[in-house]
Short mmCIF file of C-alpha atoms in Angstrom, two decimals:
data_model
loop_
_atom_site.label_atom_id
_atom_site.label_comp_id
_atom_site.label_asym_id
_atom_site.label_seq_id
_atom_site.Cartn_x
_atom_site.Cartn_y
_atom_site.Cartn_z
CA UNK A 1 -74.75 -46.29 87.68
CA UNK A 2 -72.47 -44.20 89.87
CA UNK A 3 -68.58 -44.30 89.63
CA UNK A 4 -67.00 -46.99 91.59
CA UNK A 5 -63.24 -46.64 93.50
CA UNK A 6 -61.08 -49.39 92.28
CA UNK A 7 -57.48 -50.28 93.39
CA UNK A 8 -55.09 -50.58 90.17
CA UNK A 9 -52.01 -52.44 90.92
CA UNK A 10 -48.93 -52.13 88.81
CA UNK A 11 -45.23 -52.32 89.54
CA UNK A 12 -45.57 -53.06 92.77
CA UNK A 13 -47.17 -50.42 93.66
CA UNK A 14 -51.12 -49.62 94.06
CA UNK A 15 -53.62 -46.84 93.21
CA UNK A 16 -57.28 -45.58 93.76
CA UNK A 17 -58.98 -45.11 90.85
CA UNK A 18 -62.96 -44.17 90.16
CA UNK A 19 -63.92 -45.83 87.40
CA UNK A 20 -67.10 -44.57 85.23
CA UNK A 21 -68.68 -47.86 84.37
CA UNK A 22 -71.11 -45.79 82.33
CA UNK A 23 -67.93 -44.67 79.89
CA UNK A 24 -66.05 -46.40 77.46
CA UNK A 25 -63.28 -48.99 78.27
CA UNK A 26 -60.63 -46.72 76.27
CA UNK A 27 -61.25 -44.09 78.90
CA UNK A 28 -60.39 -46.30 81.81
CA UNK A 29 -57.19 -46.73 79.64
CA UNK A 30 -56.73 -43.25 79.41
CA UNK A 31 -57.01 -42.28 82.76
CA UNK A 32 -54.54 -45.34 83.53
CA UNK A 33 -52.25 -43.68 81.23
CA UNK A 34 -52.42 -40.20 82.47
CA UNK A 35 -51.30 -41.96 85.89
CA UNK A 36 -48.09 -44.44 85.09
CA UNK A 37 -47.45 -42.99 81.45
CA UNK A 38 -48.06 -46.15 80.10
CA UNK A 39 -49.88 -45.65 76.67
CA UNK A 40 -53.49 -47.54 75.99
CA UNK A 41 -52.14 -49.85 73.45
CA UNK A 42 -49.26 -51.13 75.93
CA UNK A 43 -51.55 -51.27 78.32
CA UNK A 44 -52.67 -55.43 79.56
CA UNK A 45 -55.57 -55.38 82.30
CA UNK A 46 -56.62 -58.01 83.95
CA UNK A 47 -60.19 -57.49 84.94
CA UNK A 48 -62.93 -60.15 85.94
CA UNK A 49 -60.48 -63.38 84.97
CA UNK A 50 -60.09 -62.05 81.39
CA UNK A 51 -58.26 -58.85 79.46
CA UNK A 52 -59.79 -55.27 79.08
CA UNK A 53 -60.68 -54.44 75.33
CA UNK A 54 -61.00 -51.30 74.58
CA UNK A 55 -64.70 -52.23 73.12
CA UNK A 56 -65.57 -54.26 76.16
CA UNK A 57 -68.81 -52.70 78.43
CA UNK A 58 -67.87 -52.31 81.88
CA UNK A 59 -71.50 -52.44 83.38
CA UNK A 60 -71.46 -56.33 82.08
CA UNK A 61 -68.47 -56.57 84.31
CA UNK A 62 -70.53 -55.98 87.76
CA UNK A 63 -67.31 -54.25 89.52
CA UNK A 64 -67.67 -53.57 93.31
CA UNK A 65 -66.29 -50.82 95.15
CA UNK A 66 -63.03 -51.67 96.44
CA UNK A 67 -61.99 -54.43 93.76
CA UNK A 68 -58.57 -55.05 92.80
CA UNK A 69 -57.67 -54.91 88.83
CA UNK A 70 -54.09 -55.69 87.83
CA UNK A 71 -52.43 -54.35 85.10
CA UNK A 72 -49.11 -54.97 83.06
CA UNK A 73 -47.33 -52.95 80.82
CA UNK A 74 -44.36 -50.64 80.35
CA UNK A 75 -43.98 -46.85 79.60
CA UNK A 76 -42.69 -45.75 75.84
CA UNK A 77 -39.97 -43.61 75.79
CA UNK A 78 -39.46 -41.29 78.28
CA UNK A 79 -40.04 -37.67 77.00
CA UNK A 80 -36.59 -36.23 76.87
CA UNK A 81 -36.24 -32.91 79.06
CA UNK A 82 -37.08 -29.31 77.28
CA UNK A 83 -34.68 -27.63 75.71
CA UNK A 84 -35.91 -24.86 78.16
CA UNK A 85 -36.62 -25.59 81.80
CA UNK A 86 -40.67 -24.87 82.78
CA UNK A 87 -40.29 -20.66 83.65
CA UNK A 88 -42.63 -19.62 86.76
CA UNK A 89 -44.45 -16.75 87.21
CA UNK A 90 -41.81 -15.70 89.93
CA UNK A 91 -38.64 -16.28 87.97
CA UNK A 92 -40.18 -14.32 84.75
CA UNK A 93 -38.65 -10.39 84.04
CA UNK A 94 -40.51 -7.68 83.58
CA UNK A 95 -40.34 -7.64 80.03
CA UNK A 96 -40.87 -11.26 79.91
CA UNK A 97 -44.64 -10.72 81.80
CA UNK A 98 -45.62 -7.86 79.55
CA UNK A 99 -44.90 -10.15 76.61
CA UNK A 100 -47.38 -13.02 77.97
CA UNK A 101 -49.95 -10.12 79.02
CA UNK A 102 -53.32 -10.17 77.07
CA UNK A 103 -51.28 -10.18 73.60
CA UNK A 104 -53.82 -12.83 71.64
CA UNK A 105 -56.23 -10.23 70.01
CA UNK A 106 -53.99 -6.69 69.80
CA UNK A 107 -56.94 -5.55 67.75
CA UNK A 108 -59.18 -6.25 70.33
CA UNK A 109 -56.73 -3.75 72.65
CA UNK A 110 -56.43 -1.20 70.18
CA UNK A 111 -60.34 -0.93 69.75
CA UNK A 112 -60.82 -0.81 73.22
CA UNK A 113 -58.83 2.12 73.77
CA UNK A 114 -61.13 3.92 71.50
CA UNK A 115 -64.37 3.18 73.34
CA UNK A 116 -65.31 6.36 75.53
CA UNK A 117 -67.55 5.24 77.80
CA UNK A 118 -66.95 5.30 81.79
CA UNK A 119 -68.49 2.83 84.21
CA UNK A 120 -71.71 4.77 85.01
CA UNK A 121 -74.16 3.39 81.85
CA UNK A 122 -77.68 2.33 82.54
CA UNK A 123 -76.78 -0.12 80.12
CA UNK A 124 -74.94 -3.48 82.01
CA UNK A 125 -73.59 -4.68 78.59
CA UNK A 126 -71.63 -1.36 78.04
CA UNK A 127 -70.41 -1.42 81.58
CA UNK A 128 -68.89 -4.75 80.86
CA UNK A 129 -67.30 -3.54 78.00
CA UNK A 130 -65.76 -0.58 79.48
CA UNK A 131 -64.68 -2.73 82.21
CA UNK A 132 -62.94 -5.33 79.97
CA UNK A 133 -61.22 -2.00 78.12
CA UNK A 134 -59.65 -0.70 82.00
CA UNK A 135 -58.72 -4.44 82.92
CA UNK A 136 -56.82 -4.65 79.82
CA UNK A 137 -54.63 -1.10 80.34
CA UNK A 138 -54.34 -2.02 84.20
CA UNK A 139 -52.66 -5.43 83.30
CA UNK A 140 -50.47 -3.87 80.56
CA UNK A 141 -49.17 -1.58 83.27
CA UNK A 142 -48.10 -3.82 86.19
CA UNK A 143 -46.44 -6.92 86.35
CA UNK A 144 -47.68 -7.57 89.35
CA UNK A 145 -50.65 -9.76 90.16
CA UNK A 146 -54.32 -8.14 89.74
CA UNK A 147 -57.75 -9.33 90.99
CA UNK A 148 -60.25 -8.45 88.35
CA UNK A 149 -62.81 -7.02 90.84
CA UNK A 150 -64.35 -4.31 88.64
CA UNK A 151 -64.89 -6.55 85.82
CA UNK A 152 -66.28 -9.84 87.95
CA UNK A 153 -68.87 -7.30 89.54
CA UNK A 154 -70.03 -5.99 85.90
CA UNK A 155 -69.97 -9.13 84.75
CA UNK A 156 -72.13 -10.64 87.34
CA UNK A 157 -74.62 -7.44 87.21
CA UNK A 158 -74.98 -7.75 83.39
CA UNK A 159 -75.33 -11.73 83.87
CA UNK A 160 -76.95 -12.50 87.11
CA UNK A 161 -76.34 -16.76 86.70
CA UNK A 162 -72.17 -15.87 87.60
CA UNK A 163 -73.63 -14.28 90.52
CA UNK A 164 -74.97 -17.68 91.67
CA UNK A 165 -73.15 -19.39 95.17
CA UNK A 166 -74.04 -22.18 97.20
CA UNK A 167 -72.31 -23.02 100.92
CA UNK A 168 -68.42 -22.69 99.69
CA UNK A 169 -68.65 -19.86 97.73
CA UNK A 170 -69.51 -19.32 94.11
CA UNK A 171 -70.63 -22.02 91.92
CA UNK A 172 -69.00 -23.02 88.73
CA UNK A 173 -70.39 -21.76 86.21
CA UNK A 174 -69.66 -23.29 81.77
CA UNK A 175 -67.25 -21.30 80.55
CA UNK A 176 -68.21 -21.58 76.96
CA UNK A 177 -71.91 -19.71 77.95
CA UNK A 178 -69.24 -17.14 79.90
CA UNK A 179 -67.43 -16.76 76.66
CA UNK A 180 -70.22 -16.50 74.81
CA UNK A 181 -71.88 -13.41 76.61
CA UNK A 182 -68.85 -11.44 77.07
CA UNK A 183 -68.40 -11.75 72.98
CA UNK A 184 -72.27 -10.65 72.75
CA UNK A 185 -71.41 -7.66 75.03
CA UNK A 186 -68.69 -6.16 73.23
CA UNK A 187 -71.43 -7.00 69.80
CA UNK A 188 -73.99 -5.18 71.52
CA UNK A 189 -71.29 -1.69 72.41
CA UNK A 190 -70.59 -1.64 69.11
CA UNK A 191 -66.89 -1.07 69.25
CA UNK A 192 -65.28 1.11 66.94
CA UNK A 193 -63.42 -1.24 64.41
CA UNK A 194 -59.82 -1.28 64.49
CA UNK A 195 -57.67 -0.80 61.03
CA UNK A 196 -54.14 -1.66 61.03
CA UNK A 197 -51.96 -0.28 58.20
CA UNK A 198 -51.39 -4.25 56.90
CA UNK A 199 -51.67 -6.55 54.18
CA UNK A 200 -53.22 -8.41 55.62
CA UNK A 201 -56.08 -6.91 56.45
CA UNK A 202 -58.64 -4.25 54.43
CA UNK A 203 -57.47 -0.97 53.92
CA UNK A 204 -58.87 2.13 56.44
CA UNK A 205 -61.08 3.72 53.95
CA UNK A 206 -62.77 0.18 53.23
CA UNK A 207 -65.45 0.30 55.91
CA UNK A 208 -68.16 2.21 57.53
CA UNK A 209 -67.62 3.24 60.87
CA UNK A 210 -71.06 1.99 62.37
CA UNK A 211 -69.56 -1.28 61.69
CA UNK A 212 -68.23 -3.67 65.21
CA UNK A 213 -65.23 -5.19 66.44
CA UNK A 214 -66.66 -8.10 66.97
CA UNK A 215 -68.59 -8.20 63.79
CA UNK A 216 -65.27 -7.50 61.49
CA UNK A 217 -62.51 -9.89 62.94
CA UNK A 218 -65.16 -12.28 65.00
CA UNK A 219 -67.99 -13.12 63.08
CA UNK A 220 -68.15 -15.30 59.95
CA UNK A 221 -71.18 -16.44 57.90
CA UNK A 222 -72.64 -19.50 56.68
CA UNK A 223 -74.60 -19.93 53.26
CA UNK A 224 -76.93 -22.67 54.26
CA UNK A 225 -78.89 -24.88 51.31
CA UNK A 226 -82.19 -26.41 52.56
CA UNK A 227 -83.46 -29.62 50.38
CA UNK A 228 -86.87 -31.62 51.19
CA UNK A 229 -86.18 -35.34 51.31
CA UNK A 230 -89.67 -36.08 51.27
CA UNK A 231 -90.47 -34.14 48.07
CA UNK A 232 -87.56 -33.63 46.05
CA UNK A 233 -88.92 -31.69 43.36
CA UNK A 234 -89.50 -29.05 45.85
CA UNK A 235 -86.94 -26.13 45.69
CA UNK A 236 -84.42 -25.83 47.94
CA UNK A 237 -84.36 -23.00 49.30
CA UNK A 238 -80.89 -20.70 50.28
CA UNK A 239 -80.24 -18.61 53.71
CA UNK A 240 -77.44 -16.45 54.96
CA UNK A 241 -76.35 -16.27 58.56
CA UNK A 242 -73.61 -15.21 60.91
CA UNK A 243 -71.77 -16.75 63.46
CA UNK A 244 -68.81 -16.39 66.56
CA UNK A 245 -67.99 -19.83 66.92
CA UNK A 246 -68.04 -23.35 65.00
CA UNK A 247 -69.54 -26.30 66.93
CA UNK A 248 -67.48 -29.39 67.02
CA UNK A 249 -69.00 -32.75 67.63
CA UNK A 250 -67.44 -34.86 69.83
CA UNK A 251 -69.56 -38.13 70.31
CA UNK A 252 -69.59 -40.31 67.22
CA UNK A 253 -67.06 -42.84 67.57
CA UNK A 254 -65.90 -42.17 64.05
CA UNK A 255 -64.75 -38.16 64.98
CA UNK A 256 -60.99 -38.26 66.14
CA UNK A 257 -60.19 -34.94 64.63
CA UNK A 258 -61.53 -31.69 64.77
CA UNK A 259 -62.28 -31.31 60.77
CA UNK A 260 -64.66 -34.01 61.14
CA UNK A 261 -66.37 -33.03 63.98
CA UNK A 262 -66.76 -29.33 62.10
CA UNK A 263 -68.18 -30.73 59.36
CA UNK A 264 -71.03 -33.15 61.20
CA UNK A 265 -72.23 -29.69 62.72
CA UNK A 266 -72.58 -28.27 59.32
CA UNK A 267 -74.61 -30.46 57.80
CA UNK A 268 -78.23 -31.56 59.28
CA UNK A 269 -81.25 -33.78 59.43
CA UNK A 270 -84.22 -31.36 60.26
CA UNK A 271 -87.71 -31.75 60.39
CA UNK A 272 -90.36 -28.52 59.34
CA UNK A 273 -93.55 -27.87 57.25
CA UNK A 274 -92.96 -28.45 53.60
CA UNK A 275 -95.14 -25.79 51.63
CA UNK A 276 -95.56 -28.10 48.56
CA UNK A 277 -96.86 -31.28 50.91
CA UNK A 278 -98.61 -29.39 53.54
CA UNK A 279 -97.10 -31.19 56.39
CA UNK A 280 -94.18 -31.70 58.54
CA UNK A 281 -91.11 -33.36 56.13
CA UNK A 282 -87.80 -34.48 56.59
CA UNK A 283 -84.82 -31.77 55.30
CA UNK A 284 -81.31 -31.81 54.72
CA UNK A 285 -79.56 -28.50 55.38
CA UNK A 286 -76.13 -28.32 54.54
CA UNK A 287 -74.03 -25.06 55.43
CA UNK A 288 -70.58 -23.93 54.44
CA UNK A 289 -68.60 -20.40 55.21
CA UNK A 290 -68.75 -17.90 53.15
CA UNK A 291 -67.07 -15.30 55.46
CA UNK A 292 -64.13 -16.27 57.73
CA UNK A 293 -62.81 -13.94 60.47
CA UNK A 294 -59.46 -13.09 60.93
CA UNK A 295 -60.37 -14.79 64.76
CA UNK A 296 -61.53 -18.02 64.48
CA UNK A 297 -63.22 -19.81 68.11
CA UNK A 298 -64.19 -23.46 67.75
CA UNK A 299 -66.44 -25.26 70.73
CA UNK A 300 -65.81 -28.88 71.03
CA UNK A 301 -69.41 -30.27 72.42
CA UNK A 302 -68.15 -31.63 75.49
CA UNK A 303 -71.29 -31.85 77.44
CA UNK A 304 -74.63 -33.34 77.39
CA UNK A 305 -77.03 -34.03 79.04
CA UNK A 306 -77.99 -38.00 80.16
CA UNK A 307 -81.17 -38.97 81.06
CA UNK A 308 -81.09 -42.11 82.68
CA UNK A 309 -79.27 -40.14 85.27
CA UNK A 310 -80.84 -36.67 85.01
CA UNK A 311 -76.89 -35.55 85.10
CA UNK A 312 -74.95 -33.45 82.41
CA UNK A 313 -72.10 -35.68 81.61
CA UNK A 314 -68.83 -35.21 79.59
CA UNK A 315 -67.89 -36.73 76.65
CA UNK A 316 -63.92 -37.49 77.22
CA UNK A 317 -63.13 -38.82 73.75
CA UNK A 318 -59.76 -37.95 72.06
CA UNK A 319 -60.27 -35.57 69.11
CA UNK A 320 -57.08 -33.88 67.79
CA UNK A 321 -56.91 -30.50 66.94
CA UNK A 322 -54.12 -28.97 64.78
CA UNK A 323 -52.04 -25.85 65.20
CA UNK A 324 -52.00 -25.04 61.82
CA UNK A 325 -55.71 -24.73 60.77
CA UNK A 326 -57.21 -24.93 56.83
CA UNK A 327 -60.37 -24.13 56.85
CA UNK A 328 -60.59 -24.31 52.94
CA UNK A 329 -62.85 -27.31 52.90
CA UNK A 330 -65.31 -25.66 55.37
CA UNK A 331 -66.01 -22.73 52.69
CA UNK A 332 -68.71 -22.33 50.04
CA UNK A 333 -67.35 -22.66 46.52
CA UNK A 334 -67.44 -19.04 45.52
CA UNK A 335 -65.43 -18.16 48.86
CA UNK A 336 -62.66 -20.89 47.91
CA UNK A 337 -62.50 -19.17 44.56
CA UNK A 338 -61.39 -16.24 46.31
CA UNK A 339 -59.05 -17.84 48.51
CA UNK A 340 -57.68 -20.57 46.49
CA UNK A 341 -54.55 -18.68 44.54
CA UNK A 342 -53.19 -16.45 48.06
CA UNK A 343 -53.59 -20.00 50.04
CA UNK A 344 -51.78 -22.39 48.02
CA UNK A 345 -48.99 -19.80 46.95
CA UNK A 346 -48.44 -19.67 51.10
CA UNK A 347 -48.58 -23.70 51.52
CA UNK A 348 -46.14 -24.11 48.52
CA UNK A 349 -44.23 -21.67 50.41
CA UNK A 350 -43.99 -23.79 53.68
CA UNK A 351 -42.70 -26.60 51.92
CA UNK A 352 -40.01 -24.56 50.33
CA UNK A 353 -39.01 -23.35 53.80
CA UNK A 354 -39.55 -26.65 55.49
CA UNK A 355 -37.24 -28.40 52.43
CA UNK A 356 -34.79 -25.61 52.93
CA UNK A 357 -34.36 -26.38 57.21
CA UNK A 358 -33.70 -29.88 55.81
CA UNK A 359 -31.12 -28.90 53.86
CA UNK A 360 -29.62 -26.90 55.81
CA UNK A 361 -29.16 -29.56 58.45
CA UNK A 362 -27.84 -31.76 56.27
CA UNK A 363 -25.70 -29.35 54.83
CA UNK A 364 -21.86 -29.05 55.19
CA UNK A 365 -22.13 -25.78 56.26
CA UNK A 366 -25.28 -25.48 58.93
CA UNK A 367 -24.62 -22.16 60.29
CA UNK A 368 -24.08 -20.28 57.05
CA UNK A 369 -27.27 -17.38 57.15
CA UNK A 370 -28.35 -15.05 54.44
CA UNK A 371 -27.22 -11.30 55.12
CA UNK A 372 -29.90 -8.81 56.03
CA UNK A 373 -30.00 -7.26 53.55
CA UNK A 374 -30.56 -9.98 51.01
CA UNK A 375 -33.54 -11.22 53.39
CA UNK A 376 -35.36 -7.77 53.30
CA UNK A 377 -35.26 -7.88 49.61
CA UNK A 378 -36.74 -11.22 49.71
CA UNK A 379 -39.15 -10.09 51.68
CA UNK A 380 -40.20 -7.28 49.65
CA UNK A 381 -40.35 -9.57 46.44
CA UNK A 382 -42.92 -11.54 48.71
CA UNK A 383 -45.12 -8.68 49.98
CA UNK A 384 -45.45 -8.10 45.95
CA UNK A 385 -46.63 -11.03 45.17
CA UNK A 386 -49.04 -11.70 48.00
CA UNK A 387 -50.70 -8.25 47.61
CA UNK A 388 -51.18 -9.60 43.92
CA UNK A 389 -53.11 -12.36 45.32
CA UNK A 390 -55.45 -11.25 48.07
CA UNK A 391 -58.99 -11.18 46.03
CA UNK A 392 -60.25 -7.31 46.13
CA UNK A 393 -63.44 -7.95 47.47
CA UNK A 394 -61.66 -9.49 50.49
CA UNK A 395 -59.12 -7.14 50.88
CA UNK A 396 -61.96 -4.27 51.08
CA UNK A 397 -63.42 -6.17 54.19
CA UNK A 398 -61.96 -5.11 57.24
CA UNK A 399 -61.27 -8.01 59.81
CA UNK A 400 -61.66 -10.86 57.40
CA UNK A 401 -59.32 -14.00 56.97
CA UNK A 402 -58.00 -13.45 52.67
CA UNK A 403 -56.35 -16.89 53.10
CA UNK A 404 -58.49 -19.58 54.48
CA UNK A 405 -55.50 -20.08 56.85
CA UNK A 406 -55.09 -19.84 61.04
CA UNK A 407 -52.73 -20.98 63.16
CA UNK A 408 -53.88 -21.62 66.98
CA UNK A 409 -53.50 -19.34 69.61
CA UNK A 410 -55.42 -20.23 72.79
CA UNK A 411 -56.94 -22.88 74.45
CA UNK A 412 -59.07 -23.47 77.21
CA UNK A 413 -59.47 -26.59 79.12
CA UNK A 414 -61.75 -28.39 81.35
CA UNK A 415 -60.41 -31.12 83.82
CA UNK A 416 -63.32 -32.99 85.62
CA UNK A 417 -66.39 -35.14 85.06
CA UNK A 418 -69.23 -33.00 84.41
CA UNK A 419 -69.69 -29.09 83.99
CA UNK A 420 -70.28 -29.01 87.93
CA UNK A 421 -67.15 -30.04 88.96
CA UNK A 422 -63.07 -29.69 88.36
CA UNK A 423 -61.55 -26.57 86.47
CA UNK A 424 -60.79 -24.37 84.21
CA UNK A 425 -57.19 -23.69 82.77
CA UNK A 426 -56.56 -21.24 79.78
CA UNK A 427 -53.33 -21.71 77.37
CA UNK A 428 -51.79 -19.23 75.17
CA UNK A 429 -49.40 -18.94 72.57
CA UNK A 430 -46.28 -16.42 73.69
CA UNK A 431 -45.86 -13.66 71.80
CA UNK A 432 -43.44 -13.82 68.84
CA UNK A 433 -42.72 -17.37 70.05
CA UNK A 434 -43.48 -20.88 67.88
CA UNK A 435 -42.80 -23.27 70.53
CA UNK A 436 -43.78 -21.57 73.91
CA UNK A 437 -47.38 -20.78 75.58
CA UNK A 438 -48.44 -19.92 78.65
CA UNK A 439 -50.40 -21.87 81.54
CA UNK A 440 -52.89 -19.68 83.44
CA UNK A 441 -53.75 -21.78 86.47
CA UNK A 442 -55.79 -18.87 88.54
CA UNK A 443 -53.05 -17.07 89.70
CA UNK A 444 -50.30 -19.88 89.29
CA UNK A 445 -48.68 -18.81 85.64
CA UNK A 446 -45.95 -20.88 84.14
CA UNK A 447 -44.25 -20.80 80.86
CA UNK A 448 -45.23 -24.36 78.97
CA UNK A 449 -42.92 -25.96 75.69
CA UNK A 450 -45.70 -26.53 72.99
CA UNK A 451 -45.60 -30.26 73.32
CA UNK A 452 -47.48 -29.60 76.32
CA UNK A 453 -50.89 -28.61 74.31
CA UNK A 454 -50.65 -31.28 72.31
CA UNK A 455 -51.67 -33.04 75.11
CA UNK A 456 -54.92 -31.37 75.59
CA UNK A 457 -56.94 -33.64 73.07
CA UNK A 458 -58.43 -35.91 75.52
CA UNK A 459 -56.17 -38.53 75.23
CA UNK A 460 -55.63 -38.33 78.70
CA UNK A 461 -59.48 -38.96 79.93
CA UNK A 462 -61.34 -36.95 82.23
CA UNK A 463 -58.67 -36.83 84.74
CA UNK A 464 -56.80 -35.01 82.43
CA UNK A 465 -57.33 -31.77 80.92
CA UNK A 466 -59.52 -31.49 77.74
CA UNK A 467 -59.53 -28.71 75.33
CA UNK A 468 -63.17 -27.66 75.42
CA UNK A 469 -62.51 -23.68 73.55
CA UNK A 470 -60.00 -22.72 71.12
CA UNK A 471 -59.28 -19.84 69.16
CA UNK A 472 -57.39 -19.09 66.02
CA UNK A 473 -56.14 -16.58 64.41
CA UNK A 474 -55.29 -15.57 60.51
CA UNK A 475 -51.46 -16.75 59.71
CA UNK A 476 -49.33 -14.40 59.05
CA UNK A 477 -48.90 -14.09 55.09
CA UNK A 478 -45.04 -12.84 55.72
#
C-alpha cells in the first residue's frame, strides 16, 4: 500500500512524517531518529494503544492518513563540536581546492594524459574517454566552478538512456549503471597502463603494453567451483572470471555488515543441465578472488524490484561498512598464500603504532618526537623488509593489491525512496588527510570531519543518505 503522512508528536512539538507501511518498523525508527536525534533503542512510540517493536508489521496496524503517533524519548549525548569548523567551498584557498580536485585515482590521471585521441572518433566510447581525460586537466587548472558540458554530451551520445527527459528536465537516471558504463568505456579505449616507480606496485618492465588501465588497477578475478547437489559424484567443475565491482547484499535480516553481504554474493544456489543426469539439477557455485585490484568498488544492492506494486523499491537497512578494508577472507587459498606474510607483518605493525599513541598519551612527556633523521632510517629499515615480503608473482603484476589490504576512499550516496526519486551525493577522502573528506552536493562543496561518513550506513532510513557505491583503494605499505 502507498505511504501514509502521519503527525509525530514529541517535546511539544509536532512533525509530518510519511510512513512506508510496506517497510520495517526499525525504519520508521530510523527516520524518527534522523529527525530529533533520538536513537531507535531510546526511542518509546505509542502507536494504535500499544508500543512500536521494532518486529511489529505496520500494515496490521491499519494507519490513516493524518493520524497522530506519540513518541517519548531523549537524545544521547550530544556530538561535541569538530575540532575543525565545516570549510565551504567559498572560504577554501586555492591550494586547498586543488587538493580536493579529482585526487582519488592519480593513476587514473596519469594514464589519461597519455591517451592521444581528440574528440572527433567514430567511436562514442573513445569520445567519452577523451572527454573524461580534458575534464580532468580543465578541473586541475581552475579553482573555479566548471559545468561538465563536453563530457555530459559524450556521455549521453555513447549512452542514449542519460539522454532521457520528461516535463522538468532530465530524468534521474541509477548511478551505479552510470558508473558502470563509464568504467566499460575507458575498458573498451584501452588506456595505456600507468607504472609508478613504487613498491607498491609491479615494476615498469613487468607488463605488456596492450594491457588496460582499467584491467590492471580495476579488475579482479574470481576462481569459481561448481558442485551438483543432485549428483554428487559428478565432478565439479572450475571457471575463471573477471570483475569491476563486488555485489553486496543488503536484504537478509541477518547482513549488518558489508563482509557478510560480500560473501552471500559469492556463493550461489543455481539451477542448469547436469551432463551425468541429463536434466536440469540443482548446483552450488562458490567463488573467491584470486586477483585483487589496487581499486577496489563494492555495490551495496539497494534496489529491487516489488511486484505487488510493479515499483522498484529500496532496501534502507543499516549495513556498516569499514574504512579499513581486509579482504583476506574473500580470496582463494593460493592467493592468501601470497598475501598472508606482507599482510600480517602490516597489521602487527598497526598495533605497534596504535600501542605506541597510547603510550605516548599516557606518557610524562607527550610532546617528545623522534628527530628526522632517526624516522627516515626507520623508514628505510621498513621499505627493506616489506620489499622482502611482496610475493614475486604479485609484484610482476602491474595494478594489483600485494596485501589483501584497502582503506576507503569514496562514497556515493542515495537519499530517497526508490531509484526515481531523491539524490545523489558523492564523498571523498582529502588528500593526505585521515580525518577529512569532501561533500559534493552538485555544485555546493563542503569540507566534512570523517565522523560524518560513518553515518552513511543506513542507520538513518531512507530519509537519510545511504551509501549505495564505494571504492577502495590499496593501503599504503609505508
Amino acid at each position: 500500500m502507498p505511504p501514509v503522512k502521519v503527525n509525530v508528536k514529541w517535546k511539544g512539538q509536532s512533525y509530518e512524517v510519511e510512513l512506508d507501511t510496506d517497510a520495517p518498523a526499525s525504519d520508521f525508527k530510523g527516520q524518527l531518529y534522523s529527525i530529533t536525534d533520538v536513537e531507535p533503542s531510546r526511542q518509546k512510540i505509542m502507536i494504535k494503544g500499544g508500543i512500536l517493536k521494532d518486529d511489529t508489521d505496520l500494515k496490521t496496524l491499519n494507519i490513516k492518513e493524518g493520524a497522530t503517533i506519540m513518541m517519548m524519548g531523549t537524545p544521547g549525548e550530544l556530538p561535541k563540536e569538530p575540532p575543525k569548523k565545516t570549510l565551504f567551498i567559498e572560504d577554501m584557498t586555492d591550494r586547498q581546492l586543488a587538493e580536493t580536485c579529482l585526487r582519488i585515482i592519480p593513476e587514473l590521471q596519469e594514464s589519461l594524459n597519455r591517451f592521444p585521441n581528440s574528440v572527433t572518433s567514430p567511436d562514442l566510447q573513445i569520445n567519452l574517454t577523451t572527454s573524461l581525460r580534458d575534464l580532468y586537466k580543465q578541473l586541475n587548472r581552475t579553482t573555479e566552478s566548471y559545468v561538465p558540458f563536453t563530457f555530459l554530451r559524450a556521455l549521453r551520445s555513447a549512452f542514449p538512456q542519460f539522454d532521457q527527459r520528461n516535463a522538468n528536465g532530465y530524468m534521474q537516471q541509477d548511478a551505479e549503471e552510470c558508473w558502470s558504463q563509464i568504467v566499460t568505456s575507458l575498458n573498451n579505449a584501452n588506456i595505456p597502463v600507468y607504472r609508478p616507480n613504487d613498491i607498491s606496485t609491479a615494476s615498469e618492465s613487468s607488463s605488456s603494453s596492450n594491457e588496460s588501465f582499467v584491467n590492471q588497477y580495476m579488475t579482479g578475478e574470481f576462481t569459481s567451483i561448481l558442485k551438483c547437489v543432485d549428483a554428487p559424484d559428478e565432478p565439479a567443475s572450475t571457471t575463471k572470471s573477471t570483475f569491476t565491482k563486488l555485489s553486496c547484499f543488503t536484504s537478509d535480516k541477518d547482513i549488518n555488515y558489508m563482509q557478510n553481504g560480500i560473501l552471500m554474493a559469492l556463493d550461489e544456489n543455481i539451477e542448469k543441465d547436469s551432463p551425468s543426469l541429463g536434466h536440469i539439477a540443482n548446483y552450488t557455485k562458490k567463488s573467491r578472488i584470486s586477483r585483487l585490484p589496487s581499486y577496489l568498488t563494492v555495490g551495496f544492492v539497494r534496489f529491487f524490484w516489488k511486484n505487488n506494486r510493479q515499483i522498484r523499491t529500496k532496501i534502507t537497512r543499516r549495513v556498516q561498512f569499514p574504512f579499513d578494508y581486509d579482504a583476506y577472507d574473500l580470496c582463494t587459498d593460493e592467493l592468501k598464500q601470497k598475501i598472508g606474510p606482507l599482510r600480517n607483518h602490516i597489521l602487527e605493525r598497526e598495533k605497534e603504532k596504535d600501542t605506541a599513541k597510547r603510550k605516548a598519551k599516557a606518557s610524562l612527556n607527550p610532546n617528545e618526537k623522534e628527530t628526522a633523521e632517526s624516522k627516515s632510517d626507520k623508514d628505510n629499515e621498513v621499505n627493506d623488509e616489506i620489499k622482502k615480503l611482496i610475493d614475486p608473482e604479485l609484484e610482476k603484476d602491474i595494478g594489483a593489491n600485494v596485501s589483501g589490504l584497502y582503506e576507503l576512499c569514496a562514497v556515493l550516496t542515495h537519499i530517497g525512496r526508490s531509484a526515481d526519486s531523491g539524490h545523489y551525493i558523492g564523498w571523498a577522502r582529502k588528500h593526505d588527510s585521515t580525518e577529512e573528506w569532501v561533500k559534493y552536493d552538485d555544485d555546493k562543496v563542503s569540507i566534512v570531519p570523517q565522523s560524518e561518513i560513518q553515518k552513511l550506513d543506513g542507520s538513518g532510513g531512507s530519509d537519510w543518505h545511504i551509501g549505495y557505491i564505494l571504492l577502495y583503494r590499496s593501503k599504503k605499505l609505508v
